[in-house]
mmCIF file of C-alpha atoms in Angstrom:
data_model
loop_
_atom_site.group_PDB
_atom_site.id
_atom_site.type_symbol
_atom_site.label_atom_id
_atom_site.label_comp_id
_atom_site.label_asym_id
_atom_site.label_seq_id
_atom_site.Cartn_x
_atom_site.Cartn_y
_atom_site.Cartn_z
ATOM 1 C CA UNK A 1 6.615 26.409 -7.621
ATOM 2 C CA UNK A 2 6.161 24.179 -10.589
ATOM 3 C CA UNK A 3 9.606 22.602 -9.970
ATOM 4 C CA UNK A 4 8.931 21.861 -6.368
ATOM 5 C CA UNK A 5 5.572 20.318 -7.367
ATOM 6 C CA UNK A 6 7.366 18.064 -9.969
ATOM 7 C CA UNK A 7 9.831 16.766 -7.438
ATOM 8 C CA UNK A 8 6.954 16.165 -4.948
ATOM 9 C CA UNK A 9 5.099 14.092 -7.440
ATOM 10 C CA UNK A 10 8.149 12.141 -8.504
ATOM 11 C CA UNK A 11 9.116 11.438 -4.877
ATOM 12 C CA UNK A 12 5.519 10.209 -4.054
ATOM 13 C CA UNK A 13 5.472 8.008 -7.157
ATOM 14 C CA UNK A 14 8.974 6.591 -6.290
ATOM 15 C CA UNK A 15 7.815 5.684 -2.728
ATOM 16 C CA UNK A 16 4.891 3.758 -4.281
ATOM 17 C CA UNK A 17 7.298 1.914 -6.668
ATOM 18 C CA UNK A 18 6.254 3.653 -9.846
ATOM 19 C CA UNK A 19 8.101 5.300 -12.607
ATOM 20 C CA UNK A 20 6.714 8.266 -14.903
ATOM 21 C CA UNK A 21 7.107 9.294 -18.405
ATOM 22 C CA UNK A 22 7.647 12.908 -18.947
ATOM 23 C CA UNK A 23 4.405 13.539 -20.868
ATOM 24 C CA UNK A 24 2.410 11.781 -18.016
ATOM 25 C CA UNK A 25 4.312 14.021 -15.549
ATOM 26 C CA UNK A 26 2.969 17.131 -17.331
ATOM 27 C CA UNK A 27 -0.526 15.672 -17.394
ATOM 28 C CA UNK A 28 -0.283 15.151 -13.532
ATOM 29 C CA UNK A 29 1.105 18.650 -13.005
ATOM 30 C CA UNK A 30 -1.765 20.236 -15.070
ATOM 31 C CA UNK A 31 -4.304 18.441 -12.958
ATOM 32 C CA UNK A 32 -2.620 19.356 -9.652
ATOM 33 C CA UNK A 33 -2.383 22.909 -10.584
ATOM 34 C CA UNK A 34 -6.118 23.106 -10.534
ATOM 35 C CA UNK A 35 -6.027 22.747 -6.864
ATOM 36 C CA UNK A 36 -3.395 25.266 -5.543
ATOM 37 C CA UNK A 37 -4.480 25.135 -1.950
ATOM 38 C CA UNK A 38 -4.702 21.331 -1.782
ATOM 39 C CA UNK A 39 -1.707 20.082 -3.961
ATOM 40 C CA UNK A 40 -0.860 17.180 -1.581
ATOM 41 C CA UNK A 41 -4.479 15.968 -1.320
ATOM 42 C CA UNK A 42 -4.834 16.194 -5.226
ATOM 43 C CA UNK A 43 -1.619 14.215 -5.890
ATOM 44 C CA UNK A 44 -2.575 11.492 -3.252
ATOM 45 C CA UNK A 45 -6.035 11.210 -4.868
ATOM 46 C CA UNK A 46 -4.668 10.923 -8.261
ATOM 47 C CA UNK A 47 -2.035 8.326 -7.307
ATOM 48 C CA UNK A 48 -4.624 6.218 -5.433
ATOM 49 C CA UNK A 49 -6.724 6.119 -8.471
ATOM 50 C CA UNK A 50 -3.899 5.228 -10.660
ATOM 51 C CA UNK A 51 -3.053 2.314 -8.294
ATOM 52 C CA UNK A 52 -6.662 1.094 -8.655
ATOM 53 C CA UNK A 53 -6.651 1.469 -12.552
ATOM 54 C CA UNK A 54 -7.472 -2.019 -13.832
ATOM 55 C CA UNK A 55 -5.554 -1.527 -17.096
ATOM 56 C CA UNK A 56 -2.345 -0.397 -15.389
ATOM 57 C CA UNK A 57 -0.040 -3.408 -16.180
ATOM 58 C CA UNK A 58 3.351 -1.702 -15.841
ATOM 59 C CA UNK A 59 5.246 0.086 -13.158
ATOM 60 C CA UNK A 60 5.862 2.846 -15.638
ATOM 61 C CA UNK A 61 2.919 5.238 -15.838
ATOM 62 C CA UNK A 62 2.059 6.621 -19.298
ATOM 63 C CA UNK A 63 0.012 9.615 -20.569
ATOM 64 C CA UNK A 64 -2.939 7.524 -21.492
ATOM 65 C CA UNK A 65 -3.363 6.101 -18.045
ATOM 66 C CA UNK A 66 -3.197 9.615 -16.473
ATOM 67 C CA UNK A 67 -5.691 10.917 -18.975
ATOM 68 C CA UNK A 68 -8.330 8.187 -18.089
ATOM 69 C CA UNK A 69 -7.919 8.862 -14.371
ATOM 70 C CA UNK A 70 -7.955 12.751 -14.535
ATOM 71 C CA UNK A 71 -11.017 12.651 -16.750
ATOM 72 C CA UNK A 72 -12.838 10.569 -14.297
ATOM 73 C CA UNK A 73 -11.820 12.746 -11.371
ATOM 74 C CA UNK A 74 -12.825 15.997 -13.092
ATOM 75 C CA UNK A 75 -16.145 14.634 -14.145
ATOM 76 C CA UNK A 76 -16.824 13.598 -10.517
ATOM 77 C CA UNK A 77 -15.876 17.179 -9.535
ATOM 78 C CA UNK A 78 -18.154 18.636 -12.156
ATOM 79 C CA UNK A 79 -20.996 16.409 -10.960
ATOM 80 C CA UNK A 80 -20.365 17.353 -7.294
ATOM 81 C CA UNK A 81 -20.512 20.960 -8.141
ATOM 82 C CA UNK A 82 -23.703 20.616 -10.076
ATOM 83 C CA UNK A 83 -25.279 18.653 -7.207
ATOM 84 C CA UNK A 84 -24.266 21.522 -4.757
ATOM 85 C CA UNK A 85 -26.345 24.011 -6.603
ATOM 86 C CA UNK A 86 -29.469 21.914 -6.308
ATOM 87 C CA UNK A 87 -28.745 20.405 -2.831
ATOM 88 C CA UNK A 88 -32.196 21.270 -1.523
ATOM 89 C CA UNK A 89 -33.879 18.919 -4.022
ATOM 90 C CA UNK A 90 -31.645 16.104 -3.129
ATOM 91 C CA UNK A 91 -31.118 13.890 -0.024
ATOM 92 C CA UNK A 92 -28.026 14.320 2.022
ATOM 93 C CA UNK A 93 -27.721 10.578 2.286
ATOM 94 C CA UNK A 94 -26.572 8.418 -0.626
ATOM 95 C CA UNK A 95 -26.947 4.665 -0.419
ATOM 96 C CA UNK A 96 -24.326 2.781 -2.295
ATOM 97 C CA UNK A 97 -24.713 -0.869 -3.132
ATOM 98 C CA UNK A 98 -21.654 -2.698 -1.697
ATOM 99 C CA UNK A 99 -21.854 -5.352 -4.293
ATOM 100 C CA UNK A 100 -21.407 -2.739 -7.139
ATOM 101 C CA UNK A 101 -18.135 -1.479 -5.526
ATOM 102 C CA UNK A 102 -15.108 -3.044 -7.457
ATOM 103 C CA UNK A 103 -13.069 -5.349 -5.253
ATOM 104 C CA UNK A 104 -9.173 -5.431 -5.821
ATOM 105 C CA UNK A 105 -6.810 -8.044 -4.588
ATOM 106 C CA UNK A 106 -2.927 -7.935 -4.527
ATOM 107 C CA UNK A 107 -0.936 -10.631 -6.571
ATOM 108 C CA UNK A 108 2.247 -11.125 -4.676
ATOM 109 C CA UNK A 109 3.894 -13.071 -7.589
ATOM 110 C CA UNK A 110 3.234 -10.366 -10.346
ATOM 111 C CA UNK A 111 3.335 -7.577 -7.735
ATOM 112 C CA UNK A 112 0.163 -5.739 -8.853
ATOM 113 C CA UNK A 113 -3.437 -5.322 -8.033
ATOM 114 C CA UNK A 114 -6.169 -7.037 -10.011
ATOM 115 C CA UNK A 115 -9.897 -6.735 -10.095
ATOM 116 C CA UNK A 116 -11.792 -9.713 -8.560
ATOM 117 C CA UNK A 117 -14.182 -10.989 -11.196
ATOM 118 C CA UNK A 118 -16.026 -13.526 -9.237
ATOM 119 C CA UNK A 119 -19.514 -13.015 -7.615
ATOM 120 C CA UNK A 120 -19.439 -11.835 -3.992
ATOM 121 C CA UNK A 121 -21.786 -13.992 -1.799
ATOM 122 C CA UNK A 122 -24.075 -12.484 0.738
ATOM 123 C CA UNK A 123 -22.957 -14.770 3.564
ATOM 124 C CA UNK A 124 -19.165 -15.461 3.825
ATOM 125 C CA UNK A 125 -17.926 -19.049 4.079
ATOM 126 C CA UNK A 126 -15.599 -20.230 6.882
ATOM 127 C CA UNK A 127 -12.498 -19.289 4.921
ATOM 128 C CA UNK A 128 -13.686 -15.703 4.321
ATOM 129 C CA UNK A 129 -12.250 -14.400 7.729
ATOM 130 C CA UNK A 130 -8.843 -15.931 7.002
ATOM 131 C CA UNK A 131 -8.867 -14.516 3.398
ATOM 132 C CA UNK A 132 -9.758 -11.119 4.911
ATOM 133 C CA UNK A 133 -6.710 -10.920 7.140
ATOM 134 C CA UNK A 134 -4.446 -12.409 4.502
ATOM 135 C CA UNK A 135 -5.482 -9.793 2.006
ATOM 136 C CA UNK A 136 -4.936 -6.948 4.665
ATOM 137 C CA UNK A 137 -1.383 -8.419 5.490
ATOM 138 C CA UNK A 138 -0.434 -8.505 1.713
ATOM 139 C CA UNK A 139 -1.629 -4.952 1.316
ATOM 140 C CA UNK A 140 0.450 -3.618 4.192
ATOM 141 C CA UNK A 141 3.498 -5.957 3.167
ATOM 142 C CA UNK A 142 3.533 -4.513 -0.421
ATOM 143 C CA UNK A 143 3.377 -0.973 0.934
ATOM 144 C CA UNK A 144 6.121 -1.587 3.351
ATOM 145 C CA UNK A 145 8.294 -3.342 0.829
ATOM 146 C CA UNK A 146 8.233 -0.505 -1.541
ATOM 147 C CA UNK A 147 9.661 1.915 0.991
ATOM 148 C CA UNK A 148 13.218 2.723 0.311
ATOM 149 C CA UNK A 149 14.277 1.609 3.884
ATOM 150 C CA UNK A 150 12.945 -1.785 3.373
ATOM 151 C CA UNK A 151 13.610 -2.666 -0.257
ATOM 152 C CA UNK A 152 16.700 -4.258 -1.703
ATOM 153 C CA UNK A 153 19.133 -1.551 -2.810
ATOM 154 C CA UNK A 154 20.113 -1.507 -6.524
ATOM 155 C CA UNK A 155 23.742 -0.585 -5.639
ATOM 156 C CA UNK A 156 25.912 -1.549 -2.762
ATOM 157 C CA UNK A 157 24.842 1.328 -0.460
ATOM 158 C CA UNK A 158 23.912 1.367 3.175
ATOM 159 C CA UNK A 159 20.398 2.708 3.864
ATOM 160 C CA UNK A 160 20.906 2.900 7.633
ATOM 161 C CA UNK A 161 23.130 1.918 10.490
ATOM 162 C CA UNK A 162 21.799 -1.657 10.221
ATOM 163 C CA UNK A 163 22.553 -1.899 6.576
ATOM 164 C CA UNK A 164 19.906 -3.377 4.247
ATOM 165 C CA UNK A 165 16.564 -3.726 5.928
ATOM 166 C CA UNK A 166 14.837 -5.990 3.416
ATOM 167 C CA UNK A 167 12.051 -7.835 5.046
ATOM 168 C CA UNK A 168 12.611 -11.661 5.288
ATOM 169 C CA UNK A 169 9.884 -14.303 5.665
ATOM 170 C CA UNK A 170 9.857 -16.107 9.079
ATOM 171 C CA UNK A 171 10.418 -19.371 7.318
ATOM 172 C CA UNK A 172 13.623 -18.132 5.816
ATOM 173 C CA UNK A 173 15.066 -17.694 9.367
ATOM 174 C CA UNK A 174 15.749 -21.332 9.770
ATOM 175 C CA UNK A 175 19.510 -21.936 9.905
ATOM 176 C CA UNK A 176 20.270 -18.251 9.477
ATOM 177 C CA UNK A 177 22.446 -16.074 11.763
ATOM 178 C CA UNK A 178 22.994 -12.290 12.178
ATOM 179 C CA UNK A 179 20.271 -9.650 12.068
ATOM 180 C CA UNK A 180 17.059 -10.144 10.096
ATOM 181 C CA UNK A 181 14.071 -7.960 9.572
ATOM 182 C CA UNK A 182 10.595 -9.589 9.706
ATOM 183 C CA UNK A 183 6.963 -8.249 9.463
ATOM 184 C CA UNK A 184 4.141 -10.317 11.025
ATOM 185 C CA UNK A 185 1.228 -10.432 13.347
ATOM 186 C CA UNK A 186 1.562 -11.022 17.125
ATOM 187 C CA UNK A 187 -0.691 -13.976 18.076
ATOM 188 C CA UNK A 188 -1.328 -15.787 21.384
ATOM 189 C CA UNK A 189 -1.449 -19.414 20.092
ATOM 190 C CA UNK A 190 -1.001 -20.851 23.653
ATOM 191 C CA UNK A 191 -1.861 -19.214 27.061
ATOM 192 C CA UNK A 192 1.062 -17.122 28.073
ATOM 193 C CA UNK A 193 3.022 -17.633 24.965
ATOM 194 C CA UNK A 194 3.142 -15.146 22.236
ATOM 195 C CA UNK A 195 4.227 -15.714 18.532
ATOM 196 C CA UNK A 196 4.957 -13.669 15.569
ATOM 197 C CA UNK A 197 3.579 -15.130 12.456
ATOM 198 C CA UNK A 198 3.372 -14.339 8.814
ATOM 199 C CA UNK A 199 2.077 -16.334 5.772
ATOM 200 C CA UNK A 200 4.934 -18.716 5.950
ATOM 201 C CA UNK A 201 5.571 -19.746 9.554
ATOM 202 C CA UNK A 202 5.487 -18.557 13.190
ATOM 203 C CA UNK A 203 8.128 -18.087 15.915
ATOM 204 C CA UNK A 204 7.753 -17.622 19.584
ATOM 205 C CA UNK A 205 8.742 -14.195 20.913
ATOM 206 C CA UNK A 206 9.582 -12.608 24.338
ATOM 207 C CA UNK A 207 7.738 -9.664 25.287
ATOM 208 C CA UNK A 208 9.129 -9.185 28.723
ATOM 209 C CA UNK A 209 11.303 -6.306 27.495
ATOM 210 C CA UNK A 210 8.757 -4.909 25.077
ATOM 211 C CA UNK A 211 8.074 -1.096 25.439
ATOM 212 C CA UNK A 212 4.221 -0.913 25.928
ATOM 213 C CA UNK A 213 2.203 1.912 24.323
ATOM 214 C CA UNK A 214 -1.524 2.546 24.407
ATOM 215 C CA UNK A 215 -2.083 0.932 20.808
ATOM 216 C CA UNK A 216 1.026 -0.939 19.972
ATOM 217 C CA UNK A 217 4.180 -2.856 21.162
ATOM 218 C CA UNK A 218 7.661 -1.820 20.187
ATOM 219 C CA UNK A 219 9.692 -5.071 19.878
ATOM 220 C CA UNK A 220 13.434 -5.334 20.286
ATOM 221 C CA UNK A 221 14.828 -8.102 17.997
ATOM 222 C CA UNK A 222 18.212 -9.367 18.906
ATOM 223 C CA UNK A 223 20.715 -11.157 16.667
ATOM 224 C CA UNK A 224 19.688 -14.758 15.630
ATOM 225 C CA UNK A 225 22.334 -17.334 16.543
ATOM 226 C CA UNK A 226 22.527 -20.950 15.040
#
């Protein structure tokens, strides 16, 4: 069981784009073994906290970083168990100040998250809505780019029948031929005309042959010709 859990931890970290030292792996395994009936949930919770660790500057996770996160999680668990014993003396509703919750943003150049240090205004400015959707797009883009099917292979191997599925920006499609994989948001910039846009450019798309679902559209992209 321990060997399977080790492989599961390493696989989840690899999907997220992280490496792991052996002593850090032992620390994670020790934490996960505390929850034999919820191993997957414990691993995901620990990895989520590691990703939001402000002092995590490298893609190789060490023992000290794991110790800091597991200590916080175990303290929170102990506090929750203590509160459950005196639940009758406490309210079931807890109010949390939204301005005290740390806000993290993704740096697309350094490829890691950093904590926003500025003050958060009560009323957003005109650019706040655009910044909200830009941050969401970057968050999804970095998660997809770390997947093995959409990242550049280290060696000359074929990941699928289409070859390398590395995501290209829409602006880079100018003058290109062949098949390209892009990620963007579908927008209706003009009446009756739909566009696929990312942070670099937009391109008009034809949805007449799209397969419609209740909550999404599956688009069929053909080869681009010059």
